[in-house]
mmCIF file of C-alpha atoms and ligand atoms in Angstrom:
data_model
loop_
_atom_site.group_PDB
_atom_site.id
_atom_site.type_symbol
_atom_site.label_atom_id
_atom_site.label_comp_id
_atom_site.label_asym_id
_atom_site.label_seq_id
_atom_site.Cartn_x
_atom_site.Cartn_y
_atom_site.Cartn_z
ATOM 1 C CA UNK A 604 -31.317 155.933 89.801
ATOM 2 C CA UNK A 605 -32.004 159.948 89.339
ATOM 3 C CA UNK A 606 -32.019 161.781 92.622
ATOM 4 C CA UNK A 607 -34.828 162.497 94.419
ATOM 5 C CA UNK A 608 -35.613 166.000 96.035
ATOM 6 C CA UNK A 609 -37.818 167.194 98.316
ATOM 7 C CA UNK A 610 -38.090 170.553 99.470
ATOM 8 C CA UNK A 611 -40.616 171.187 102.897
ATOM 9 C CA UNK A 612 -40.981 175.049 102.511
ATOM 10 C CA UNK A 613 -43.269 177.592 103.394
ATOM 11 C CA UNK A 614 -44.038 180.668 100.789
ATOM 12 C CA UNK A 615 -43.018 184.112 103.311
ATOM 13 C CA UNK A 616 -39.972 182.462 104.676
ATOM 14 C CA UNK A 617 -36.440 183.973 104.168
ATOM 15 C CA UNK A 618 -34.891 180.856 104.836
ATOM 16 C CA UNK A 619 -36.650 178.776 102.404
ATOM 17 C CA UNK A 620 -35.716 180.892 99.717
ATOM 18 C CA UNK A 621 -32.245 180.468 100.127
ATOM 19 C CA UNK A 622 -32.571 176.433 99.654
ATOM 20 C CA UNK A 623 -34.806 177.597 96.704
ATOM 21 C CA UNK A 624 -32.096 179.650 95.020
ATOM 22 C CA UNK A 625 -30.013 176.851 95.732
ATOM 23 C CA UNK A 626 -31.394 174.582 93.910
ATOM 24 C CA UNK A 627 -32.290 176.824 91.084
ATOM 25 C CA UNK A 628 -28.442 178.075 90.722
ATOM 26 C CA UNK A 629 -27.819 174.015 90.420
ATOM 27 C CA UNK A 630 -30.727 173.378 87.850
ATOM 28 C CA UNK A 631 -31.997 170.818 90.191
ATOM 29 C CA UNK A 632 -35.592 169.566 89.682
ATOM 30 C CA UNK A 633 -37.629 169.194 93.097
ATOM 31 C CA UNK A 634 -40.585 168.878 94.372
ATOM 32 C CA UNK A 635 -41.685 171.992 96.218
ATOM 33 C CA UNK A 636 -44.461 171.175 99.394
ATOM 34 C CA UNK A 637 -45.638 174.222 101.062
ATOM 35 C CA UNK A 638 -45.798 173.351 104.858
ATOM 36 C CA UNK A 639 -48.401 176.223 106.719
ATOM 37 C CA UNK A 640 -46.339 176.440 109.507
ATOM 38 C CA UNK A 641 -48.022 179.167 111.397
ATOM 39 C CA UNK A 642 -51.078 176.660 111.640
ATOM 40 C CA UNK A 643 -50.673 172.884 111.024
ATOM 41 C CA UNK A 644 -47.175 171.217 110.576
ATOM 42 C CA UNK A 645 -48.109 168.098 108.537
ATOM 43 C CA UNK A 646 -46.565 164.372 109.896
ATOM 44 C CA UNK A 647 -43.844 164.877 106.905
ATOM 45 C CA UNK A 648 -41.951 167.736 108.748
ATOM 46 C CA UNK A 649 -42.471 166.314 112.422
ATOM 47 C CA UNK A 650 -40.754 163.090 111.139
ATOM 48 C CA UNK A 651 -38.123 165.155 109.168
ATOM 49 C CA UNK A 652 -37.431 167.458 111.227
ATOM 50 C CA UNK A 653 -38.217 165.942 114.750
ATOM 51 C CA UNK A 654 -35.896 168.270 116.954
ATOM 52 C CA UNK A 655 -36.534 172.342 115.383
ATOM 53 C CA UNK A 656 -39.822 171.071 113.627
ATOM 54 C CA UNK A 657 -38.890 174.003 111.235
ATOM 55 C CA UNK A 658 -38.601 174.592 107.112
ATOM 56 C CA UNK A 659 -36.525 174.247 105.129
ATOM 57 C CA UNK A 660 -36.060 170.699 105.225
ATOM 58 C CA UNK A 661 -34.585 169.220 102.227
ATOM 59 C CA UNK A 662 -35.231 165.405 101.571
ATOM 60 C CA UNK A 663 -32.449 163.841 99.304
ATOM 61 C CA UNK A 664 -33.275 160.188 98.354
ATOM 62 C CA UNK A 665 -35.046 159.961 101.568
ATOM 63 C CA UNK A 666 -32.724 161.658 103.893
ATOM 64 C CA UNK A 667 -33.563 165.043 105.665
ATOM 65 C CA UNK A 668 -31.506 167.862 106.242
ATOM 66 C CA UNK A 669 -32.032 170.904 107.592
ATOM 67 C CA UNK A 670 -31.759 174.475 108.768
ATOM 68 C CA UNK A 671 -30.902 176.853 105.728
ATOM 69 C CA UNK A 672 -27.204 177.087 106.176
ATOM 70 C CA UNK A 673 -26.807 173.957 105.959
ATOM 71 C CA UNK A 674 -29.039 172.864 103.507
ATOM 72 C CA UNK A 675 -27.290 175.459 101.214
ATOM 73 C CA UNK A 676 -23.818 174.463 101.694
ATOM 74 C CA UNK A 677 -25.185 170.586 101.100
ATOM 75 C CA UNK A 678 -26.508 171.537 98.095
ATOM 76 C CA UNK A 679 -23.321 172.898 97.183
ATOM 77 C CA UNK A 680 -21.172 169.775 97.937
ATOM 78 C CA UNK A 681 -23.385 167.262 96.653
ATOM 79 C CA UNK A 682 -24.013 169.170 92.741
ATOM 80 C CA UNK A 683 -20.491 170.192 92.345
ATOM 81 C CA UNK A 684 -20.854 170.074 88.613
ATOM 82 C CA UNK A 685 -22.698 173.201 88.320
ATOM 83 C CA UNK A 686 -20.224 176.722 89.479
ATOM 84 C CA UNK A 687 -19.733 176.744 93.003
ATOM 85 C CA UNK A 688 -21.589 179.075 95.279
ATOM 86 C CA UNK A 689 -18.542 178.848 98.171
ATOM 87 C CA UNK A 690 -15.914 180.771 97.112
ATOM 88 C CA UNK A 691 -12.858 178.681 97.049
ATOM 89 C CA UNK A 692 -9.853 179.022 99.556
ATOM 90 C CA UNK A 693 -10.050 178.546 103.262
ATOM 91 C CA UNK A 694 -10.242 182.510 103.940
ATOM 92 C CA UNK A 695 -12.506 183.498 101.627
ATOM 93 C CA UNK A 696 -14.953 180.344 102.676
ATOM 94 C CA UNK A 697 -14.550 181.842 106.319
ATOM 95 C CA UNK A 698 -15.204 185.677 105.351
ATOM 96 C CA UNK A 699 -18.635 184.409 103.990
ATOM 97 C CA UNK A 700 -19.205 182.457 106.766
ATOM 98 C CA UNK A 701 -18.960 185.357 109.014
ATOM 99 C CA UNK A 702 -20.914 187.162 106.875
ATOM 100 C CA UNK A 703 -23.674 184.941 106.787
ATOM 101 C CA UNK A 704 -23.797 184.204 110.769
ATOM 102 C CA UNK A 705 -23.859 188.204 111.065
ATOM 103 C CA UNK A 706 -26.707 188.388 108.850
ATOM 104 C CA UNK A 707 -28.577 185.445 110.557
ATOM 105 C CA UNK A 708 -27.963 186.995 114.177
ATOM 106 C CA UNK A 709 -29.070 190.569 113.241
ATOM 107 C CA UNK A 710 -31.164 191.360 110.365
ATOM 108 C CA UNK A 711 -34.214 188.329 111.004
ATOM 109 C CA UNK A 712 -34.443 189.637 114.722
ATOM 110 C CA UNK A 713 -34.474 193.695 113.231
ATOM 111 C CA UNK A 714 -36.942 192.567 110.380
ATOM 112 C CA UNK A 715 -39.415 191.411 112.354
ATOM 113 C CA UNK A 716 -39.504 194.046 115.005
ATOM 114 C CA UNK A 717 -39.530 196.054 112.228
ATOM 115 C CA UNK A 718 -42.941 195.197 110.731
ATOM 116 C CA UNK A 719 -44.367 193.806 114.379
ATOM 117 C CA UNK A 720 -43.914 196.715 116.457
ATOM 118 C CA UNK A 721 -44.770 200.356 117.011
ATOM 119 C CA UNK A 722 -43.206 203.738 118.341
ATOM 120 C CA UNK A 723 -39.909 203.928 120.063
ATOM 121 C CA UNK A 724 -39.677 200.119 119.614
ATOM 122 C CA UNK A 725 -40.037 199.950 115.490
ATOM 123 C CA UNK A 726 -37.474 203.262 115.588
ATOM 124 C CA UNK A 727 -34.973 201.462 117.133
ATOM 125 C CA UNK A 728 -35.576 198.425 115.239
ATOM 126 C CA UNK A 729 -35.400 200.291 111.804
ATOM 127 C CA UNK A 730 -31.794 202.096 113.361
ATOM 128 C CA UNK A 731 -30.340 198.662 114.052
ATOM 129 C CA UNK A 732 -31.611 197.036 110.486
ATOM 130 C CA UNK A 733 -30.041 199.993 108.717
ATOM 131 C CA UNK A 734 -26.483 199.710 110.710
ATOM 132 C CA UNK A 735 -26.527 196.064 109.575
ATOM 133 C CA UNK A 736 -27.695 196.917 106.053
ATOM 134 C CA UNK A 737 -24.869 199.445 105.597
ATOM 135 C CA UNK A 738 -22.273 197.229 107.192
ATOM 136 C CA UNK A 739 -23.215 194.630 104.415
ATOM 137 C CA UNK A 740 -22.783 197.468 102.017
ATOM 138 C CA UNK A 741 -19.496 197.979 103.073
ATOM 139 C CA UNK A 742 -18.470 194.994 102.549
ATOM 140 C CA UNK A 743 -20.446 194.693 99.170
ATOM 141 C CA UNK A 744 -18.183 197.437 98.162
ATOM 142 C CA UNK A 745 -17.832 198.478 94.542
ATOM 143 C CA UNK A 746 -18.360 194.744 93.350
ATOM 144 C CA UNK A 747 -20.856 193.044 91.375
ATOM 145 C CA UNK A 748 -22.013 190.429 94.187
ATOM 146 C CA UNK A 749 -20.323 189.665 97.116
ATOM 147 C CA UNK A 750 -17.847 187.551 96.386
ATOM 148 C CA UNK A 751 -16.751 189.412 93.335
ATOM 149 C CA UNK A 752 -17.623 188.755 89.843
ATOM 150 C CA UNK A 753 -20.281 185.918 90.664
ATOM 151 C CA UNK A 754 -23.293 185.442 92.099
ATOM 152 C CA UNK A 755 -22.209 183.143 95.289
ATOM 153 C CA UNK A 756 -22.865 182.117 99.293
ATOM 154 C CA UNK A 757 -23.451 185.221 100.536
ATOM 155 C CA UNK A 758 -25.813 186.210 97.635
ATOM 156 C CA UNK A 759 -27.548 183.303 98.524
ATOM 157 C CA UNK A 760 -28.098 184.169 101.958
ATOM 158 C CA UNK A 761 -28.516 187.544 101.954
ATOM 159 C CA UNK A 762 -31.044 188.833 99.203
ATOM 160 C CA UNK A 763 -33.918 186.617 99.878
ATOM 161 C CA UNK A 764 -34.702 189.628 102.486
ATOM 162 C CA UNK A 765 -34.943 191.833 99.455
ATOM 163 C CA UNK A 766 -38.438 190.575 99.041
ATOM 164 C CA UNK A 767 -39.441 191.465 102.025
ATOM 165 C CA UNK A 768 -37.892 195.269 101.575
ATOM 166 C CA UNK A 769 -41.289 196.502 100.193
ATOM 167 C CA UNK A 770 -43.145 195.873 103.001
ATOM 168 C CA UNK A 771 -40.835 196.663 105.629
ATOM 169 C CA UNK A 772 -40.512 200.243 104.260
ATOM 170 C CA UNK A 773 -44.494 200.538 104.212
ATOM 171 C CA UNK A 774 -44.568 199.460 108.013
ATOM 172 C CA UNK A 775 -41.900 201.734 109.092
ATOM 173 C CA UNK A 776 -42.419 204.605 106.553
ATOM 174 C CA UNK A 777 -38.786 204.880 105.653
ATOM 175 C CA UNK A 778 -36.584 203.803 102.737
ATOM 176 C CA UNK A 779 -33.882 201.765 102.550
ATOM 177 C CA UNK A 780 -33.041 202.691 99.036
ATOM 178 C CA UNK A 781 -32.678 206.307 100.232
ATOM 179 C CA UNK A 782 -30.017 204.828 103.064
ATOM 180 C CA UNK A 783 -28.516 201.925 101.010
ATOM 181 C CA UNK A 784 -28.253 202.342 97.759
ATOM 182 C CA UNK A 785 -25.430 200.341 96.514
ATOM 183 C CA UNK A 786 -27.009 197.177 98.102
ATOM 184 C CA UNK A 787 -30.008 197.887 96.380
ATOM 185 C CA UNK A 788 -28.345 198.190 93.297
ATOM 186 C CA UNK A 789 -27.090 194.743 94.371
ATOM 187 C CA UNK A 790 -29.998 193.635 95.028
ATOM 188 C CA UNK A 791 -31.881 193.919 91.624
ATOM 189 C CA UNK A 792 -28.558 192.606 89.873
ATOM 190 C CA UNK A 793 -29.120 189.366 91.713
ATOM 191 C CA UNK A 794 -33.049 189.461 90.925
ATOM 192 C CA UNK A 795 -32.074 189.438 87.125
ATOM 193 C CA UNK A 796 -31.066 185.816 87.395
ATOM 194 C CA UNK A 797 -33.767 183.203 86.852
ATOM 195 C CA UNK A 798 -32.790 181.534 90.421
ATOM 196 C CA UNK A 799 -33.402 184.205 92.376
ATOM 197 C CA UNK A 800 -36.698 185.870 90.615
ATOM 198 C CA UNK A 801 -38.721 182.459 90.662
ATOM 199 C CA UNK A 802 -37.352 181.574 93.791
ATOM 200 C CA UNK A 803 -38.691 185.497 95.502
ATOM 201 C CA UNK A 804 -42.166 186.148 96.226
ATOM 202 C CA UNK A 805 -44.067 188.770 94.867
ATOM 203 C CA UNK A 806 -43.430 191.828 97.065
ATOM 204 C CA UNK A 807 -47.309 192.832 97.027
ATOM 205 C CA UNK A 808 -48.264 189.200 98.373
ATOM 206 C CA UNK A 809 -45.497 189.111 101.265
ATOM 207 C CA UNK A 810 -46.847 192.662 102.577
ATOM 208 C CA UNK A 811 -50.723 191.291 102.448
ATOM 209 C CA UNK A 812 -49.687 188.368 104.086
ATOM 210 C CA UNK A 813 -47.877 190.977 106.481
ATOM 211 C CA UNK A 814 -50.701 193.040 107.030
ATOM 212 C CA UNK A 815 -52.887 189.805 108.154
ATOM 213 C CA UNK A 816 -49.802 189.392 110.947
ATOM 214 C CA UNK A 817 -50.446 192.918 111.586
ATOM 215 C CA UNK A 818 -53.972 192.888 112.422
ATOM 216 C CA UNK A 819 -53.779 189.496 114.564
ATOM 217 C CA UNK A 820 -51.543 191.307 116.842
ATOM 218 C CA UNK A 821 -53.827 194.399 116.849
ATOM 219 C CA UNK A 822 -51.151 196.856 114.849
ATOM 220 C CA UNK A 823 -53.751 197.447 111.910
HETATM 221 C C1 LIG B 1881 -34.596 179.038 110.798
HETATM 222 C C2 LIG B 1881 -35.801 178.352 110.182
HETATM 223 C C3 LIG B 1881 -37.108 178.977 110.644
HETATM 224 O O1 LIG B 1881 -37.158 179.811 111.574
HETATM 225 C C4 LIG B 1881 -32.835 178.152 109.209
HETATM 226 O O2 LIG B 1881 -33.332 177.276 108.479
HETATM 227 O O3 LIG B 1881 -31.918 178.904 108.831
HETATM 228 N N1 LIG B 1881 -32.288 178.847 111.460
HETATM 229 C C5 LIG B 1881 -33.327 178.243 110.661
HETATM 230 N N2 LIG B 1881 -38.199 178.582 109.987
HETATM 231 C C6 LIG B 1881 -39.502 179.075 110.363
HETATM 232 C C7 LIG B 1881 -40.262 179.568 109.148
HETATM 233 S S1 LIG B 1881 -39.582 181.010 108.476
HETATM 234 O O4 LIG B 1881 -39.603 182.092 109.656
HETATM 235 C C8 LIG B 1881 -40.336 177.934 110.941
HETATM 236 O O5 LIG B 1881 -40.330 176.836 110.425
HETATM 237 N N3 LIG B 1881 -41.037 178.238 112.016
HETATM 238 C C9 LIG B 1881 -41.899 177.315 112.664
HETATM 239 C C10 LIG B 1881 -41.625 177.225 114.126
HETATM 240 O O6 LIG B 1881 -40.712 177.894 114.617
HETATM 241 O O7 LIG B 1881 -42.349 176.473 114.795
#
């Protein structure tokens, strides 16, 4: 019996787009529902996801998983056929893991104060989102991707932010090219593969959809 995949997603989010590339990188066909979670989580996700209530969720043959991490690294395990997105060896696979939890802890919480706030609070948001930016380009180093000569994990994880770059750069007035440019060199290597440029949004829709924030909390 062929598999069946399910992806609960929602357009904007970071963390969708890393199950998205996912399952691009794997050539795995899926059906995509967009979920509005901002407004009206639909019975699907509250029975999938009963304890976070949050996207991704992917539904294999009937059987949720979630939260991005994981649903990446499943992904991974189960379509092994396909080149692996883990590097191999117990080091490396723990470097990217450290990487990635960084990433999760620091940029999401600097992004959004970022675009939601104003003054002394969006300067010191911007200072701490270009400290982790440039300690990710450090590590990026002179290679192609970040775990060397292949697109992998911490690709993955890591440049479905790109898409939000755009916009955070029109909030703030600054530019991260100007401050990181190797990682945005990175960055537009990675959006030459198909997985990653039909998995991103278009930069234009992701800052309207930003503005609308915006003006809800009175910024606009
Ligand atoms: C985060 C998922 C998440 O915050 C992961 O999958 O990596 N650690 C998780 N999803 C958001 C949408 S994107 O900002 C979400 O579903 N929010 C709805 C809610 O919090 O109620």
């Amino acid at each position: 019996m062929a598999d069946k995949v399910v992806l609960l997603d929602f357009w904007p989010s970071f963390f969708g787009m890393r199950a998205r590339i996912a399952l691009a990188e794997k050539g795995i066909e899926y059906q995509y529902k967009e979920e509005n979670v901002l407004q009206d989580k639909s019975p699907l996700l509250l029975q999938m996801n009963p304890v976070k209530k949050t996207i991704p969720v992917l539904i294999h043959n009937g059987k949720p998983i979630s939260e991005s991490l994981i649903i990446v690294q499943y992904i991974d395990e189960t379509w092994k056929d396909k080149s692996p997105l883990l590097p191999s060896g117990p080091y490396q696979q723990a470097q990217a893991r450290f990487w990635a939890d960084y990433v999760d802890k620091k940029v999401f919480t600097s992004i959004r104060e970022t675009w939601s706030t104003k003054g002394e609070k969006q300067e010191a948001a911007k200072k701490e989102f270009i400290e982790v930016l440039k300690f990710l380009e450090g590590e990026l180093g002179d290679k192609l991707y970040f775990g060397g000569e292949s697109f992998g994990y911490l690709d993955v994880r890591l440049v479905p932010f790109y898409s939000w770059f755009y916009t955070l750069e029109k909030c703030g007035n600054f530019s991260i090219e100007a401050e990181c440019p190797k990682l945005i060199v990175w960055a537009k290597k990675c959006m030459q593969r198909d997985s990653v440029a039909k998995s991103l949004p278009d930069l234009d829709k992701v800052y309207n959809f930003v503005l609308q924030l915006r003006k809800k909390i009175g910024l606009e």
